[in-house]
PDB file of C-alpha atoms in Angstrom:
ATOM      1  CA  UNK F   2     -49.504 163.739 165.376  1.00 58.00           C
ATOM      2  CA  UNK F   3     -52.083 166.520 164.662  1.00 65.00           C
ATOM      3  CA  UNK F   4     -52.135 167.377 160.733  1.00 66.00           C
ATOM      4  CA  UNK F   5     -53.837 170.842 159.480  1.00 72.00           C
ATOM      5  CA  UNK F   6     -55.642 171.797 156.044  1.00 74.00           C
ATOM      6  CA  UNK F   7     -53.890 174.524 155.435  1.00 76.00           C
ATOM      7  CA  UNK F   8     -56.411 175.302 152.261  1.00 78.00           C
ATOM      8  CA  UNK F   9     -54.966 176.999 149.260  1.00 80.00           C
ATOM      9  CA  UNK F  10     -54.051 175.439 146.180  1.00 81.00           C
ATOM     10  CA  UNK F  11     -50.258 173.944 145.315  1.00 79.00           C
ATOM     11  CA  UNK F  12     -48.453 173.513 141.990  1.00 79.00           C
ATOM     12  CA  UNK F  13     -45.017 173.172 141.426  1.00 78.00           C
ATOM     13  CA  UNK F  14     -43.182 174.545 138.295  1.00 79.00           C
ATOM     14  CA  UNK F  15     -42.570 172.894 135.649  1.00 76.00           C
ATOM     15  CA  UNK F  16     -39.508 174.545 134.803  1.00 78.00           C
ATOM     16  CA  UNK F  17     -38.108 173.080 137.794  1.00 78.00           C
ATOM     17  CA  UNK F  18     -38.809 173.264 141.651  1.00 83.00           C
ATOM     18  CA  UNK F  19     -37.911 171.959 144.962  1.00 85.00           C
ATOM     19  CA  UNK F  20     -39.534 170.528 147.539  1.00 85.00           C
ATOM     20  CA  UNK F  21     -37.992 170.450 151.334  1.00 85.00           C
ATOM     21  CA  UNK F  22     -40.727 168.823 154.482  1.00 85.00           C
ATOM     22  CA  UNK F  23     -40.547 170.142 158.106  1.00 85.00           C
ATOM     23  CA  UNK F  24     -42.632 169.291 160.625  1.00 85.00           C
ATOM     24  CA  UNK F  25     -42.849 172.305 163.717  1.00 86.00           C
ATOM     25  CA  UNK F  26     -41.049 171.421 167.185  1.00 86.00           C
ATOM     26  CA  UNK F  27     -42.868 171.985 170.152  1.00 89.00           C
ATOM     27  CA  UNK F  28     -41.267 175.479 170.174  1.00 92.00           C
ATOM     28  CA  UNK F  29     -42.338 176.328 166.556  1.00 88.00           C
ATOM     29  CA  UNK F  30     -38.743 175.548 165.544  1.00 87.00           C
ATOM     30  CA  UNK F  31     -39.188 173.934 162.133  1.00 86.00           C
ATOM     31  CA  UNK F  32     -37.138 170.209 161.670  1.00 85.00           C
ATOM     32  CA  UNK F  33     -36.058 169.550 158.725  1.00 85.00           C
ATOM     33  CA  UNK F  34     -37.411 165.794 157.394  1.00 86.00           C
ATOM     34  CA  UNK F  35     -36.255 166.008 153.535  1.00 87.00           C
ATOM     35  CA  UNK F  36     -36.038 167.699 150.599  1.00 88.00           C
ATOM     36  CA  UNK F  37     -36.533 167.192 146.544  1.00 87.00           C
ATOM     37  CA  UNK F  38     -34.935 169.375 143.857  1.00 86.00           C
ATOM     38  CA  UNK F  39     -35.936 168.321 140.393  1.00 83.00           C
ATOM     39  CA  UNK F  40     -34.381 171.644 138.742  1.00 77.00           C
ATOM     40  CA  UNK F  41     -31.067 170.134 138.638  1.00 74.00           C
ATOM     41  CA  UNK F  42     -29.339 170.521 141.646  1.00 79.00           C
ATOM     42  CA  UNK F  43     -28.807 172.887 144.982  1.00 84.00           C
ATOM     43  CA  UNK F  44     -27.332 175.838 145.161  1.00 81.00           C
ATOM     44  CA  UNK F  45     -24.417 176.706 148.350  1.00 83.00           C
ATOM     45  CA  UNK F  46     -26.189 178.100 151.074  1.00 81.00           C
ATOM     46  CA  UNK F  47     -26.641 181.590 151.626  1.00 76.00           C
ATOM     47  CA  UNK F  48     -28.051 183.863 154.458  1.00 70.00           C
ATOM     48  CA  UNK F  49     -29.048 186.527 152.404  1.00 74.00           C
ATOM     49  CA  UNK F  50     -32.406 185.236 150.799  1.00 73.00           C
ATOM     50  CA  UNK F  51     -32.675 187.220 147.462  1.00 75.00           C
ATOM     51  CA  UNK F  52     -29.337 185.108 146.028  1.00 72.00           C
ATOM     52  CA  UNK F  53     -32.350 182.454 145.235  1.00 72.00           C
ATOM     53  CA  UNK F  54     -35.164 183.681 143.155  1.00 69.00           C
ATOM     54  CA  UNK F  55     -37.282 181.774 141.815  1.00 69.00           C
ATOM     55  CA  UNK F  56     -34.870 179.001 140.308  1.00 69.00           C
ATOM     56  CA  UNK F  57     -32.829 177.419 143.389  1.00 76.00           C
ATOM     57  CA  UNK F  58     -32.725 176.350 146.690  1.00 83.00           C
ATOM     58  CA  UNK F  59     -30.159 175.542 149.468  1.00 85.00           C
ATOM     59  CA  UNK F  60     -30.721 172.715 152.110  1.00 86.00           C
ATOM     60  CA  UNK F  61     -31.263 173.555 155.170  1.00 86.00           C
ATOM     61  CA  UNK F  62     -28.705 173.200 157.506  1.00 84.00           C
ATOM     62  CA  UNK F  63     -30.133 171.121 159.811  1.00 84.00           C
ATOM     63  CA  UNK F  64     -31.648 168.940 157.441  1.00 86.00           C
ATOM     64  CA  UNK F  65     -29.176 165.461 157.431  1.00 82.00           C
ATOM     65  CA  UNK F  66     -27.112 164.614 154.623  1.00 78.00           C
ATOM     66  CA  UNK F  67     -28.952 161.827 154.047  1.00 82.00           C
ATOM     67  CA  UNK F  68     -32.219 163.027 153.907  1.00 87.00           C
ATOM     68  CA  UNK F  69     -32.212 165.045 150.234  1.00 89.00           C
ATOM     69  CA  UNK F  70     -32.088 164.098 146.543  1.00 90.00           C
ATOM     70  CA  UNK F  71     -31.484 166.287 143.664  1.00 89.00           C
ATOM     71  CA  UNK F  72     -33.096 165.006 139.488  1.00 89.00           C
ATOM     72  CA  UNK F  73     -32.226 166.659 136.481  1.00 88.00           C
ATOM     73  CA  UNK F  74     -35.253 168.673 135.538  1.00 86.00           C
ATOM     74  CA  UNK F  75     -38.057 166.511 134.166  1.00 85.00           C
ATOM     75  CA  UNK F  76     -41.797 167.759 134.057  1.00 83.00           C
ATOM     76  CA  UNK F  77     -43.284 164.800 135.863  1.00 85.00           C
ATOM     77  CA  UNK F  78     -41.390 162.457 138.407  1.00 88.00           C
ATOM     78  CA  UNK F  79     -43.342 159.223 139.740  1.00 91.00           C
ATOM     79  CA  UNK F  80     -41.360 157.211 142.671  1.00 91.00           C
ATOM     80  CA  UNK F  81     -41.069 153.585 141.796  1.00 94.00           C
ATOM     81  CA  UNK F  82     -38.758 152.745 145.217  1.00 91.00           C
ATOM     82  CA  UNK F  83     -39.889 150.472 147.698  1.00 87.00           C
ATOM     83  CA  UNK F  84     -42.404 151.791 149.586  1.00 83.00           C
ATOM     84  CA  UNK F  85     -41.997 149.942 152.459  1.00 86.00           C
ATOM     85  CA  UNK F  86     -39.176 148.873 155.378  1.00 85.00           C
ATOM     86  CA  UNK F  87     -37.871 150.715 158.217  1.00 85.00           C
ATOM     87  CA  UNK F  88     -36.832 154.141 158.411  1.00 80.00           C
ATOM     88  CA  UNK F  89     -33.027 153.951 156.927  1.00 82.00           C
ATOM     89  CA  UNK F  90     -34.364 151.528 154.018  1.00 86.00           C
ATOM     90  CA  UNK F  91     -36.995 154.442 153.506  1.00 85.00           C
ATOM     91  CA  UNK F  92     -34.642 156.931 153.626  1.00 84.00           C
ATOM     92  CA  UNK F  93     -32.288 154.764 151.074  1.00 87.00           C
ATOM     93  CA  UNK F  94     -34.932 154.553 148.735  1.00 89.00           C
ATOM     94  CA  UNK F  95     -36.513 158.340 148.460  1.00 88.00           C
ATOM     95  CA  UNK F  96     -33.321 159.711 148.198  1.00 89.00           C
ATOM     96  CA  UNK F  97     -31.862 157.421 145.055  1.00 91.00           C
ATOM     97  CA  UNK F  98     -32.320 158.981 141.999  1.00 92.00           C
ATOM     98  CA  UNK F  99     -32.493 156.037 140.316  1.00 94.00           C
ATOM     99  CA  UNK F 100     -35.637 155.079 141.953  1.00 94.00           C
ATOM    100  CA  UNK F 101     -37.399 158.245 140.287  1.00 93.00           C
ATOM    101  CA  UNK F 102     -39.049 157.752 136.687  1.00 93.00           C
ATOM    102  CA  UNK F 103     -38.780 161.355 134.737  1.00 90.00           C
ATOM    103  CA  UNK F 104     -40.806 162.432 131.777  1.00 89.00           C
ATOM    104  CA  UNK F 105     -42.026 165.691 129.920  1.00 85.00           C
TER     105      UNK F 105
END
């Protein structure tokens, strides 16, 4: 696995945003790995792009059902899971809410 800087800067709003990893196929073909909402939910998928704004996103559809969690909108989220175990335990523990401490 080859990672890039891609440089830049990154914030997320706090008024709410989302989150969703991909890692490029061998064919440039992005796959889906997960995906965090903390503005209070997702919205049905759409293929017309300007039905999101700002203020919502759709999962991917190729992303697996098990692979995305949605908070209630905090400003700060800190993950207090367990951090370690195989893949499905992993998996288990990103994407249970409860396992997410919220504050403003």
């Amino acid at each position: 696995v080859h990672f890039q800087s891609g440089g830049g800067s990154f914030a997320l709003a706090t008024a709410g945003d989302t989150l969703i990893t991909y890692c490029l196929s061998s064919d440039g073909r992005p796959l889906h790995l997960n995906a965090l909402s903390f503005d209070g939910g997702w919205l049905p998928p759409s293929s017309n792009e300007n039905s999101f704004g700002t203020k919502g996103s759709a999962l991917p559809g190729t992303l697996p059902h098990n692979c995305a969690v949605s908070l209630p909108h905090r400003d700060n989220y800190e993950f207090v899971g367990n951090i370690n175990g195989n893949r499905n335990n992993m998996l288990s523990s990103l994407t249970a809410p409860m396992n997410w401490n919220g504050s403003d």
